[in-house]
Amino acid sequence: MSAVLAAEAASAPKPRASSSAAVVLLGTGVVGGAFLKLLNTPAAAALRLVGAANSRRQQTDPAQLADRALREKLRGQGDARDDAALLAALDASGAAVRVIVDATASAPLASRHVEWLARGYHVVTANKALAGGDLPGWRALQGAVAQGGRYGDSATVGAGLPVLSTLRRLRGCGDALLTLEGVFSGSLSYLFNQYDGSRPFSALLLEARERGYTEPDPRSDLSGEDVARKLLILARNAGFALRPDEVEVESLVPEPLRGVDVDAFLARLAELDEPLAARHAAAKARGGALRFLARLNQRGRARVGLVEVPAGHPATRLYGTDNQFALTTTRYNTQPLVIQGPGAGPEVTAQALLGDVLALL
Amino acid sequence: MSAVLAAEAASAPKPRASSSAAVVLLGTGVVGGAFLKLLNTPAAAALRLVGAANSRRQQTDPAQLADRALREKLRGQGDARDDAALLAALDASGAAVRVIVDATASAPLASRHVEWLARGYHVVTANKALAGGDLPGWRALQGAVAQGGRYGDSATVGAGLPVLSTLRRLRGCGDALLTLEGVFSGSLSYLFNQYDGSRPFSALLLEARERGYTEPDPRSDLSGEDVARKLLILARNAGFALRPDEVEVESLVPEPLRGVDVDAFLARLAELDEPLAARHAAAKARGGALRFLARLNQRGRARVGLVEVPAGHPATRLYGTDNQFALTTTRYNTQPLVIQGPGAGPEVTAQALLGDVLALL
C-alpha cells in the first residue's frame, strides 16, 4: 500500500506552485513553538518565515530564523520588540501574501489586528482578544474584512475543530442558528468528565494542573471567562452582535478567592470542594450529571455555567479534554449538527493556524 | 434583539458584489427541487440559473426558468435533453464563473464531469458515481483538479456535513488519517438505531420505506453499496487510491433476494428477519449492539458491514437518521475528531450544493 500512498500524495491537495506566503510569528509559547515545528514540515513548504517574536525580543535574520533552536534563543537573544521592523520584513520579502500569525493571548497585540488588515496584511490568530473582545473592536474587524482583509480565526474556538467555518458556511447559505450548546473548554471538560464525587474536586484540579490541562492560574479556566469569549465569537459569527457583558457567566471561583494571588488561591483550593460536592450529589440523586456548558439561543441569549444535565445528554459522552459543539439550525433541526474532539493542545491549535495560513494561498 | 440582528446581517459574510455565477442544474428530483427553492432565496442572489434539466427534458428559456413550477413543468414541457445546449447557455451568460450542478445519481452524467472541468466549467455534485466510481475515473478527476478545475463534492458524503473539507484540511496541514469509522447511511442508521428485537426487522424496514428514509428499492441501502461508495470517496481523499473491489462489503440482502424484482423482494422481506434477530440476540447477550459501520484503517483496508459494537460505542449514541464520522489522525490521536448529524435529506443536501457553488465566488 505504501507505493499507492506515495503515488497519491503527489495528487493531494496542495497550494498552487505559483503562490507562496511570507509569515511573521508573534508568540513563541507552546502554540507558537508547535507552529514553528509545523513550518519545518513539507506541508508548509510554500511558507517563508521572515520574522518571529516573543513578548520582549524578535528576530528577522534569516539565518537565525532557520535555527531549530530559535524559540529558545529568543529568550536571551535578538532585537528588541518592534512591530515596524516585523512589518518591514514582510514587505521586504516581496511575497504577494504577507501574513501575521498571532499565537499570543495579548490584548494589546489583538488591538492592532484591524490596522494590519487595513494595511494589506492577512492576520491568522489564536488570540481571542479582538473577535471575543469589546463590540467596537468586533465591528472594526468586520469592517476590515468587508474591505477585503482576510482573518483566520479557526484557532480561536475549539483549537481548530471545524466549528466557525461550518457556522459561517451554513449562514452563507441562508441557514440560521436556532441554538448552540456545548463544552468549549478542554480543562473544564476534563474536570467534569472525571469528577464523580469520589475525590475532592480540588485534588482533581491540582492533578489536571500538573498535567498541563489548566492554566498555571486555574482561575483563568474556572472563571468561565475563556468559555464566554469563545461563545461571544460564535454568537457574533451567528449574527448576534453581543457585548461581553451580555454573556451571563457563572464562575466556579468562590468570591473570596477571586482577588487573592495564585499561591494563596492554590493554598485555599479546598474551599471549592463542598459546594461542588453538594451540587454533584444533588444531580446524581436525580440521575443527572454536572457539565460546564455554554449555550446560545435564537434570541441571542448567551449563558456559560455549570448545568445539571440528564443522563444521556450529549455532553455526558465526552472523554479527556474533548470539546463539543452542537448546532441546531433552521435546516439542521431534527437533530443537531455536532462537532466534537480535542479542543485544546499546542499541536492541533498550531495546525489550525497553519490551515488558515494555507487557505490564503 | 431583532434590530441588532438586522444590523449584523449587513456585515455577514457574503459573496463579493463583483462576482456572480451562471448555473445549470442537472436533476430535478427531491435534491434538485430543494436546490431550486434555495436559488430563490437571498443567499443565492449572486447566482443566475441559465438551464435546468431532468433526465428527458430541459429548459434554457429565462422566463420558464423563473417559473416557480419549473420542476413540475419540466415533466411535460421543454426541449429534449441536450448537454451542448446547456453548455451554450452557460457560455452565453457572460458570467466568469460557470457552474454545472449535478443533482442526479446518473453514472453517464458523472462520466462527463472531467470533460466539463477541462473545458473550464466548475462542477458541483451530489452524484457519487465519479469520485466513488472506478479508479481511472477518480484519477482523471484528480488530473482535472490539478489543472485548476474546481469540483464541489460536499454533498456526496454526509449530505454536506463538513467531513470531506475537514479531511482535506487536515491532510493539507500534513496530518495523516490513522482510522476512519462511522455510520454513513441515514437509512441504515435509522434502522439500527430503532431495531431492538421487539419487532421484526422487516416491519421496521417497511415503516422506514414509507417514511421515505429508504430508497424505493430498499436493497440500494441494505446492500451497503451506497456506504461503500462514500467510504471509497473518503479513503481516496485520505490518500488511498482504492479500487471499488478493494472495499469489502457485507450486504444485508440474502443471496436469494438479490436477483428478484422489487415487488418480489418486498413480498419476501420476512426472510431478512431470522438471521438479524439471531445476530441481535447474540450481541445483546454480550451487552453489545448492532450497527452498520464503515471502517478504514491506516493501511488502507476498507470494510463496510454489520458490526457488533460494545455498549457506549459512539455509534450507539445516534438518533434518527444521523450519520457519524470519527477521524483519528496523527494529531487527533488521543480522541477522534467526530462529526455527526443529519446525513441525508433534500434540504441539507441542497444546502451543501449551494455552499459549494458559493465557495466558487
XYZ file of C-alpha atoms in Angstrom:
722
model
C 0.000 0.000 0.000
C 2.862 2.413 0.622
C 3.530 2.781 -3.111
C -0.095 3.727 -3.684
C 0.091 6.213 -0.838
C 3.220 7.787 -2.222
C 1.714 7.991 -5.695
C -1.448 9.515 -4.360
C 0.386 12.015 -2.218
C 1.568 13.643 -5.434
C -2.006 14.470 -6.365
C -3.047 15.513 -2.872
C -4.474 18.989 -2.477
C -1.661 21.469 -2.144
C -1.047 25.171 -2.649
C -0.641 26.163 -6.275
C 3.043 26.223 -7.131
C 2.811 29.881 -8.098
C 1.757 31.102 -4.677
C 3.759 31.437 -1.540
C 3.497 33.499 1.571
C 5.772 35.368 3.922
C 4.934 34.839 7.573
C 5.683 36.660 10.791
C 5.006 34.772 14.005
C 4.066 36.608 17.170
C 4.362 34.462 20.267
C 6.710 31.553 20.825
C 4.948 29.883 23.721
C 3.609 26.352 23.447
C 1.331 27.120 20.474
C 3.906 29.298 18.710
C 6.534 26.640 19.337
C 4.332 23.957 17.797
C 3.677 26.259 14.848
C 7.427 26.705 14.307
C 7.753 22.911 14.176
C 4.992 22.711 11.569
C 6.761 25.345 9.458
C 9.614 22.861 9.110
C 7.357 20.206 7.526
C 6.637 19.681 3.806
C 3.040 20.904 4.304
C 4.420 24.389 4.944
C 6.844 24.380 2.010
C 5.093 27.381 0.443
C 5.572 29.482 3.568
C 8.624 31.522 4.446
C 9.176 32.718 7.995
C 10.568 36.265 7.848
C 10.140 37.247 11.477
C 9.405 35.797 14.895
C 8.854 37.470 18.224
C 8.148 36.711 21.838
C 6.893 39.438 24.139
C 10.300 41.044 24.554
C 12.534 40.078 21.656
C 12.300 39.382 17.975
C 14.334 38.052 15.117
C 14.303 38.883 11.402
C 17.672 37.494 10.397
C 17.095 34.522 8.021
C 19.977 32.525 9.466
C 18.612 32.910 12.979
C 15.037 32.183 11.849
C 16.214 28.933 10.274
C 17.771 27.845 13.557
C 15.828 24.975 15.107
C 16.612 26.474 18.497
C 15.056 29.824 17.505
C 12.455 29.660 20.233
C 14.987 29.033 22.975
C 17.459 31.556 21.615
C 14.812 34.295 21.527
C 14.678 34.076 25.298
C 18.099 35.670 25.557
C 19.000 36.982 22.097
C 17.520 39.022 19.284
C 16.368 42.566 18.728
C 14.008 44.437 20.992
C 10.318 44.045 20.102
C 9.353 46.408 17.312
C 6.272 45.826 15.152
C 7.545 48.175 12.464
C 10.644 46.052 11.865
C 8.488 42.915 11.546
C 6.165 44.565 9.030
C 9.222 45.820 7.134
C 10.489 42.236 6.931
C 7.125 41.166 5.460
C 7.292 43.976 2.909
C 10.914 43.224 2.036
C 10.011 39.591 1.342
C 8.401 40.513 -1.950
C 5.701 37.908 -1.281
C 2.235 38.723 -2.578
C 0.693 37.120 0.501
C 2.001 38.580 3.753
C 0.680 37.008 6.924
C 0.934 37.902 10.587
C 0.309 34.889 12.794
C -0.671 35.875 16.323
C -0.113 32.961 18.670
C -0.255 35.120 21.782
C -3.110 35.942 24.134
C -2.107 39.610 24.226
C -4.925 42.159 24.124
C -2.594 44.985 23.025
C -1.479 42.887 20.047
C -5.067 41.956 19.169
C -5.956 45.638 19.145
C -3.570 46.056 16.199
C -5.149 43.359 14.011
C -7.563 45.786 12.338
C -4.793 48.200 11.425
C -2.702 45.368 9.980
C -5.637 44.163 7.890
C -6.241 47.690 6.656
C -2.613 47.888 5.574
C -2.944 44.754 3.446
C -1.504 42.113 5.741
C -3.521 38.991 6.437
C -3.957 38.015 10.064
C -4.193 34.454 11.356
C -4.755 34.179 15.062
C -5.215 32.027 18.095
C -5.646 35.255 20.068
C -9.293 35.713 21.020
C -8.943 39.207 22.415
C -10.229 41.027 19.307
C -13.013 38.768 17.993
C -14.026 37.904 21.555
C -13.422 41.361 22.972
C -15.485 44.527 23.058
C -18.111 45.252 20.453
C -16.440 48.255 18.774
C -13.376 46.067 18.150
C -15.536 43.350 16.605
C -17.278 45.877 14.391
C -13.968 47.331 13.275
C -12.818 43.826 12.416
C -15.965 43.231 10.354
C -15.300 46.481 8.557
C -11.732 45.466 7.716
C -12.913 42.063 6.470
C -15.602 43.714 4.332
C -12.796 45.735 2.725
C -11.097 42.501 1.688
C -8.885 41.749 4.685
C -8.701 38.060 5.494
C -8.796 36.959 9.094
C -8.003 33.368 10.020
C -9.681 32.640 13.335
C -10.059 28.835 13.319
C -7.706 28.510 16.275
C -9.762 30.827 18.486
C -12.571 28.322 19.069
C -12.144 24.584 19.644
C -8.458 24.736 18.668
C -9.434 24.473 15.037
C -12.304 21.990 15.193
C -14.309 22.984 12.098
C -16.934 24.950 14.001
C -16.556 28.562 12.885
C -16.148 27.504 9.265
C -19.290 25.359 9.474
C -21.296 28.098 11.148
C -20.267 30.619 8.504
C -20.925 28.202 5.681
C -24.440 27.445 6.919
C -25.139 31.112 7.411
C -23.813 31.936 3.963
C -26.413 29.508 2.598
C -29.195 31.329 4.416
C -29.422 28.877 7.289
C -29.941 30.396 10.744
C -28.716 29.228 14.117
C -31.519 28.287 16.488
C -29.457 27.011 19.402
C -25.827 26.387 20.096
C -24.769 24.317 23.059
C -21.566 22.723 24.103
C -18.477 22.235 26.148
C -15.909 24.739 24.919
C -13.096 24.314 27.421
C -10.697 21.411 27.408
C -9.815 21.865 31.057
C -13.420 22.153 32.271
C -14.360 19.222 30.038
C -11.652 17.109 31.660
C -12.566 18.177 35.187
C -16.257 17.329 34.888
C -15.715 14.217 32.753
C -13.590 12.969 35.671
C -15.384 14.340 38.701
C -17.584 11.658 40.241
C -17.600 12.756 43.855
C -15.182 10.047 44.942
C -12.304 12.511 45.277
C -12.391 16.171 46.233
C -12.691 18.482 43.246
C -9.581 20.338 44.415
C -7.467 17.166 44.218
C -8.643 16.569 40.670
C -7.930 20.185 39.806
C -4.375 20.018 41.125
C -3.784 16.853 39.146
C -5.183 18.476 35.977
C -2.944 21.465 36.567
C 0.099 19.232 36.929
C -0.751 17.548 33.632
C -0.842 20.947 31.950
C -4.596 20.775 31.273
C -5.282 24.042 33.090
C -3.622 27.421 33.005
C -0.927 27.967 35.649
C -3.577 30.011 37.464
C -6.576 27.654 37.168
C -8.942 30.534 37.835
C -8.482 31.506 34.177
C -10.354 28.300 33.377
C -12.664 28.121 36.383
C -13.913 31.676 35.945
C -15.667 30.690 32.726
C -14.253 33.805 31.045
C -12.408 31.828 28.403
C -15.582 29.902 27.552
C -17.544 33.158 27.491
C -15.104 34.639 24.998
C -15.500 31.634 22.695
C -19.273 31.812 22.993
C -19.088 35.509 22.142
C -17.066 34.745 18.998
C -19.549 32.060 17.944
C -22.573 34.216 18.730
C -21.198 37.106 16.707
C -20.491 34.803 13.780
C -24.086 33.617 14.082
C -25.300 37.188 13.690
C -25.705 38.313 17.303
C -23.662 41.439 17.955
C -23.367 40.830 21.670
C -21.354 42.874 24.117
C -19.139 40.895 26.500
C -21.397 41.836 29.428
C -24.353 40.279 27.618
C -22.890 36.825 28.159
C -24.064 35.607 31.531
C -21.141 33.844 33.205
C -21.175 31.646 36.264
C -17.728 31.487 37.791
C -16.653 28.413 39.719
C -14.284 30.540 41.778
C -15.855 31.488 45.108
C -15.981 35.235 45.660
C -13.352 35.305 48.478
C -10.807 33.547 46.227
C -11.077 35.902 43.268
C -8.787 38.677 44.463
C -6.004 36.700 46.106
C -2.701 35.814 44.450
C -2.121 32.446 42.766
C -0.293 30.846 45.660
C -2.970 31.896 48.107
C -5.626 30.576 45.747
C -3.886 27.225 45.395
C -3.466 27.020 49.173
C -7.187 27.546 49.688
C -8.362 25.306 46.859
C -10.278 23.075 49.262
C -12.840 25.855 49.600
C -14.119 24.803 46.185
C -14.925 21.296 47.331
C -18.013 21.475 49.484
C -20.272 23.500 47.187
C -19.373 21.322 44.205
C -19.777 18.107 46.170
C -23.259 19.217 47.199
C -24.255 20.073 43.628
C -22.808 16.817 42.369
C -24.677 14.783 44.951
C -27.954 16.539 44.147
C -27.501 15.969 40.417
C -26.549 12.356 40.960
C -29.604 11.763 43.142
C -31.748 12.849 40.194
C -29.785 10.660 37.755
C -28.056 13.644 36.202
C -24.528 14.920 35.924
C -22.727 18.269 36.072
C -21.197 19.808 32.965
C -19.827 23.272 32.315
C -21.902 24.320 29.323
C -22.076 27.276 27.001
C -25.471 27.983 25.491
C -26.862 30.437 22.982
C -30.481 30.589 21.961
C -32.173 32.064 18.915
C -32.966 35.295 20.705
C -29.266 35.786 21.313
C -29.336 34.911 24.986
C -25.903 33.618 25.933
C -25.030 31.821 29.133
C -21.982 29.996 30.432
C -22.010 27.947 33.591
C -22.371 24.694 35.430
C -25.525 22.839 34.401
C -27.123 19.667 35.643
C -27.739 17.616 32.528
C -29.765 14.421 32.367
C -28.129 11.042 31.786
C -27.646 10.540 28.078
C -27.158 14.236 27.342
C -24.528 14.579 24.592
C -22.194 16.408 26.971
C -22.070 13.322 29.199
C -20.429 11.436 26.329
C -17.157 13.260 26.236
C -13.729 11.950 27.122
C -10.498 13.571 28.178
C -10.310 17.217 27.212
C -12.836 16.915 24.355
C -14.785 19.942 23.296
C -18.280 19.614 21.850
C -20.340 21.976 19.720
C -23.984 21.161 18.916
C -25.628 23.421 16.344
C -29.356 23.378 15.757
C -30.326 25.454 12.749
C -33.351 26.053 10.581
C -32.209 23.190 8.368
C -30.469 21.044 10.992
C -33.495 20.951 13.211
C -34.430 17.307 13.769
C -31.025 16.541 15.236
C -28.180 18.989 15.760
C -25.004 19.047 13.747
C -22.408 18.010 16.325
C -18.667 18.503 16.134
C -16.523 17.179 18.928
C -12.961 16.244 19.645
C -9.778 17.545 21.210
C -10.355 21.269 21.540
C -7.086 22.231 23.130
C -3.438 21.386 22.821
C -0.482 23.030 21.096
C -0.326 20.620 18.161
C -3.951 20.882 16.991
C -4.022 24.621 17.667
C -0.859 25.145 15.634
C -2.355 23.006 12.881
C -5.396 25.289 12.843
C -3.096 28.279 12.382
C -1.267 26.537 9.557
C -4.556 25.572 7.891
C -5.720 29.181 7.963
C -2.412 30.399 6.513
C -2.528 27.791 3.717
C -6.119 28.814 2.936
C -4.781 32.250 1.999
C -2.768 30.805 -0.901
C -32.533 41.915 19.506
C -34.027 41.948 16.020
C -32.533 45.356 15.253
C -29.103 44.076 16.193
C -29.658 41.013 14.062
C -30.701 43.079 11.082
C -27.717 45.373 11.505
C -25.372 42.445 11.773
C -26.845 40.690 8.767
C -25.470 43.527 6.664
C -21.951 42.642 7.691
C -22.445 38.890 7.385
C -20.070 37.018 5.103
C -21.353 37.208 1.566
C -20.065 36.896 -1.963
C -18.217 39.957 -3.194
C -20.554 42.167 -5.171
C -18.327 41.914 -8.214
C -18.699 38.178 -8.621
C -21.650 36.188 -9.765
C -22.123 32.810 -11.333
C -24.236 31.217 -14.020
C -25.625 27.853 -13.016
C -27.041 24.867 -14.860
C -28.897 22.324 -12.764
C -28.994 18.683 -13.790
C -31.655 16.693 -11.986
C -34.924 17.985 -10.608
C -35.697 15.188 -8.191
C -36.005 15.813 -4.458
C -32.492 17.233 -4.092
C -32.679 19.247 -7.321
C -36.095 20.520 -6.304
C -34.765 21.655 -2.927
C -31.847 23.333 -4.695
C -34.255 25.240 -6.948
C -36.014 26.512 -3.838
C -32.698 27.688 -2.363
C -31.912 29.533 -5.598
C -34.943 31.698 -4.862
C -33.551 32.856 -1.512
C -31.374 35.919 -0.808
C -28.382 33.655 -0.057
C -28.297 32.750 -3.758
C -28.685 36.295 -5.050
C -25.326 36.120 -6.832
C -26.379 33.042 -8.813
C -28.263 33.018 -12.068
C -29.948 29.828 -13.256
C -29.455 29.568 -17.019
C -30.515 25.986 -17.551
C -32.259 23.104 -15.817
C -32.811 19.530 -16.881
C -34.374 16.310 -15.758
C -33.425 13.052 -17.424
C -35.542 13.667 -20.504
C -36.211 17.378 -20.873
C -34.513 20.661 -20.267
C -35.181 24.361 -20.215
C -32.960 27.336 -21.024
C -35.622 29.998 -21.540
C -35.233 32.624 -18.758
C -38.978 33.116 -18.405
C -39.525 29.388 -17.945
C -36.542 29.086 -15.585
C -38.006 31.820 -13.394
C -41.278 29.909 -13.123
C -41.744 28.539 -9.607
C -43.411 25.500 -11.177
C -40.337 24.818 -13.332
C -39.783 21.417 -11.843
C -43.323 20.246 -12.454
C -43.483 21.784 -15.923
C -40.288 20.012 -16.972
C -42.139 16.747 -16.613
C -44.212 17.512 -19.678
C -42.630 20.534 -21.369
C -39.282 21.797 -22.520
C -36.646 20.851 -25.029
C -35.196 17.394 -25.414
C -32.112 16.732 -23.255
C -29.008 18.105 -24.905
C -25.831 18.851 -22.957
C -24.492 21.071 -25.719
C -27.425 23.469 -25.428
C -26.932 23.697 -21.656
C -23.241 24.456 -22.026
C -24.091 27.036 -24.682
C -26.448 28.705 -22.207
C -23.610 28.887 -19.661
C -21.299 30.406 -22.262
C -23.936 32.874 -23.424
C -24.427 34.070 -19.852
C -21.184 36.002 -19.966
C -20.544 35.008 -16.356
C -16.922 34.476 -15.364
C -17.934 31.602 -13.122
C -19.936 28.916 -14.922
C -21.153 26.046 -12.798
C -22.795 22.740 -13.580
C -24.667 21.378 -10.576
C -25.269 17.631 -10.851
C -28.080 16.613 -8.510
C -28.604 13.264 -10.207
C -27.256 9.808 -9.446
C -26.532 9.165 -13.111
C -23.271 7.387 -13.932
C -23.326 8.552 -17.578
C -23.577 12.173 -16.414
C -20.784 11.685 -13.853
C -18.567 10.341 -16.610
C -18.766 13.772 -18.259
C -17.595 15.747 -15.204
C -13.925 15.545 -16.161
C -14.578 16.833 -19.672
C -16.626 19.714 -18.279
C -13.870 20.641 -15.851
C -11.302 20.507 -18.655
C -13.468 22.904 -20.668
C -13.458 25.452 -17.833
C -16.795 24.774 -16.202
C -16.904 24.171 -12.464
C -18.780 21.113 -11.275
C -20.714 20.863 -8.017
C -22.237 17.486 -7.389
C -24.280 15.224 -5.187
C -23.586 12.479 -7.711
C -21.097 9.988 -6.259
C -20.588 7.992 -9.438
C -17.322 9.659 -10.479
C -15.495 10.252 -7.173
C -16.848 6.962 -5.813
C -16.574 5.055 -9.101
C -13.726 3.259 -10.813
C -10.128 4.235 -10.213
C -9.313 5.595 -13.700
C -12.260 7.999 -13.345
C -11.001 9.160 -9.979
C -7.502 9.666 -11.360
C -8.858 11.634 -14.316
C -10.774 13.803 -11.862
C -7.611 14.440 -9.851
C -5.866 15.403 -13.057
C -8.593 17.890 -13.969
C -8.493 19.398 -10.476
C -4.688 19.693 -10.643
C -5.207 21.704 -13.842
C -7.320 24.184 -11.905
C -10.812 22.716 -12.256
C -12.876 23.096 -9.124
C -15.049 20.220 -8.004
C -17.599 20.708 -5.249
C -18.273 17.345 -3.667
C -19.555 18.220 -0.171
C -22.950 16.720 -0.969
C -21.518 13.316 -1.876
C -20.701 12.312 1.708
C -22.868 13.002 4.751
C -25.128 15.341 2.766
C -22.695 18.167 3.353
C -21.632 17.511 6.943
C -18.152 19.080 6.983
C -16.278 15.813 6.636
C -14.502 15.956 3.287
C -13.467 19.565 3.881
C -12.068 18.641 7.297
C -10.221 15.613 5.968
C -8.653 17.664 3.184
C -7.766 20.488 5.510
C -6.017 18.154 7.945
C -4.186 16.446 5.143
C -3.148 19.768 3.656
C -1.507 20.529 7.013
C 0.461 17.292 6.858
C -1.792 15.366 9.196
C -2.476 11.742 8.239
C -5.571 9.642 8.756
C -4.987 6.667 11.043
C -8.536 5.331 11.214
C -11.910 6.416 9.981
C -15.051 4.845 11.359
C -18.668 5.714 11.197
C -22.242 5.347 10.154
C -22.550 6.804 6.661
C -26.111 5.909 5.732
C -29.155 7.705 7.060
C -31.437 4.767 6.363
C -29.153 2.158 7.941
C -28.563 4.497 10.871
C -32.294 4.775 11.425
C -32.907 1.040 11.073
C -30.285 0.009 13.621
C -30.937 2.926 15.983
C -34.514 1.613 16.123
C -34.066 -2.140 15.925
C -34.254 -3.669 19.387
C -35.565 -7.113 18.562
C -39.083 -6.317 19.759
C -40.448 -6.089 16.216
C -39.317 -7.947 13.114
C -36.646 -6.083 11.142
C -38.842 -6.328 8.033
C -41.672 -4.419 9.728
C -39.276 -1.662 10.716
C -37.887 -1.583 7.195
C -41.323 -1.213 5.625
C -42.113 1.603 8.002
C -38.811 3.343 7.188
C -39.573 2.951 3.492
C -42.994 4.517 3.931
C -41.421 7.480 5.714
C -39.102 7.980 2.761
C -35.985 7.059 4.735
C -35.007 4.292 2.297
C -34.807 4.149 -1.461
C -37.950 2.814 -3.178
C -35.972 -0.420 -3.587
C -34.520 -0.752 -0.070
C -31.842 -3.105 -1.387
C -29.980 0.016 -2.565
C -29.497 0.801 1.111
C -29.269 -2.721 2.522
C -26.629 -3.833 0.028
C -24.105 -1.496 1.638
C -23.069 -0.276 -1.831
C -24.000 3.323 -1.109
C -21.964 3.256 2.110
C -19.073 1.620 0.248
C -19.092 4.402 -2.333
C -18.909 7.050 0.392
C -16.093 5.169 2.124
C -14.284 4.988 -1.212
C -14.588 8.767 -1.645
C -13.286 9.371 1.878
C -10.466 6.841 1.531
C -9.321 8.405 -1.735
C -9.362 11.853 -0.164
C -7.263 10.410 2.646
C -4.663 9.272 0.122
C -5.672 5.663 -0.532
C -6.250 5.118 -4.232
C -8.574 2.167 -3.726
C -10.457 0.324 -6.432
C -14.146 -0.286 -5.712
C -13.488 -4.015 -5.324
C -10.983 -3.261 -2.581
C -13.796 -2.183 -0.270
C -15.080 -5.264 1.486
C -18.861 -5.017 1.630
C -21.260 -7.103 3.661
C -24.725 -6.955 2.143
C -27.758 -7.354 4.367
C -29.717 -8.741 1.404
C -29.756 -12.533 1.480
C -28.373 -14.104 -1.706
C -31.736 -15.467 -2.971
C -33.309 -11.989 -2.788
C -30.661 -10.165 -4.779
C -31.837 -11.001 -8.286
C -35.616 -10.732 -7.889
C -37.692 -7.693 -8.815
C -38.695 -5.075 -6.247
C -42.195 -6.399 -5.644
C -40.929 -9.933 -5.151
C -38.269 -8.614 -2.786
C -40.815 -6.674 -0.751
C -43.087 -9.729 -0.627
C -40.273 -11.868 0.754
C -38.921 -9.291 3.199
C -39.548 -11.557 6.162
C -36.610 -13.669 5.027
C -34.396 -10.949 6.463
C -35.783 -11.338 9.938
C -34.414 -14.538 11.384
C -30.719 -14.022 10.668
C -30.846 -10.471 12.007
C -32.840 -11.495 15.076
C -30.210 -14.124 15.859
C -27.341 -11.656 15.492
C -29.175 -9.078 17.553
C -29.860 -11.555 20.345
C -26.239 -12.688 20.395
C -24.981 -9.111 20.537
C -27.470 -8.194 23.232
C -26.454 -11.199 25.327
C -22.916 -9.839 25.329
C -24.113 -6.333 26.210
C -23.442 -5.057 22.713
C -25.483 -3.679 19.832
C -25.539 -3.959 16.042
C -24.526 -1.046 13.842
C -23.818 -0.853 10.139
C -20.323 0.603 10.133
C -17.807 1.742 7.581
C -14.186 1.445 8.583
C -10.862 2.386 7.075
C -7.539 1.732 8.706
C -4.120 3.272 8.171
C -3.071 0.500 5.811
C -5.978 1.376 3.546
C -8.104 -1.595 4.478
C -11.735 -0.643 3.925
C -14.740 -2.570 5.161
C -18.460 -1.929 5.287
C -20.860 -4.139 7.184
C -22.815 -5.011 10.273
C -20.676 -4.905 13.398
C -21.391 -5.800 16.984
C -20.239 -2.796 18.968
C -19.914 -2.625 22.746
C -22.285 -0.539 24.861
C -21.042 3.015 24.920
C -19.515 2.868 21.436
C -20.029 6.259 19.750
C -22.233 4.672 17.079
C -24.707 3.614 19.783
C -25.325 7.286 20.520
C -27.028 8.251 17.297
C -30.632 9.256 16.776
C -32.934 9.250 13.791
C -31.083 9.162 10.507
C -27.876 10.691 11.927
C -24.601 9.984 10.225
C -21.366 9.867 12.188
C -17.745 10.225 11.101
C -14.913 9.634 13.575
C -11.437 10.546 12.344
C -8.320 9.533 14.209
C -5.228 11.166 12.792
C -1.601 11.636 13.706
C -2.568 14.806 15.538
C -6.088 13.828 16.633
C -4.918 10.677 18.287
C -5.972 10.774 21.929
C -9.637 11.144 20.968
C -11.045 11.201 17.448
C -12.447 14.268 15.751
C -16.130 13.390 15.445
C -18.689 14.980 13.155
C -22.272 13.813 13.338
C -25.724 14.918 12.401
C -28.388 14.530 9.751
C -26.548 12.988 6.817
C -29.444 12.714 4.402
C -32.418 14.752 3.315
C -33.138 17.033 0.375
C -32.793 20.297 2.291
C -29.361 19.729 3.832
C -28.074 18.112 0.631
C -29.257 21.057 -1.453
C -27.639 23.397 1.056
C -24.356 21.538 0.584
C -24.635 22.098 -3.165
C -25.349 25.781 -2.651
C -22.429 26.122 -0.240
C -20.075 24.593 -2.800
C -21.362 26.905 -5.540
C -20.973 29.977 -3.311
C -17.433 28.885 -2.442
C -16.552 29.327 -6.122
C -17.247 33.066 -5.967
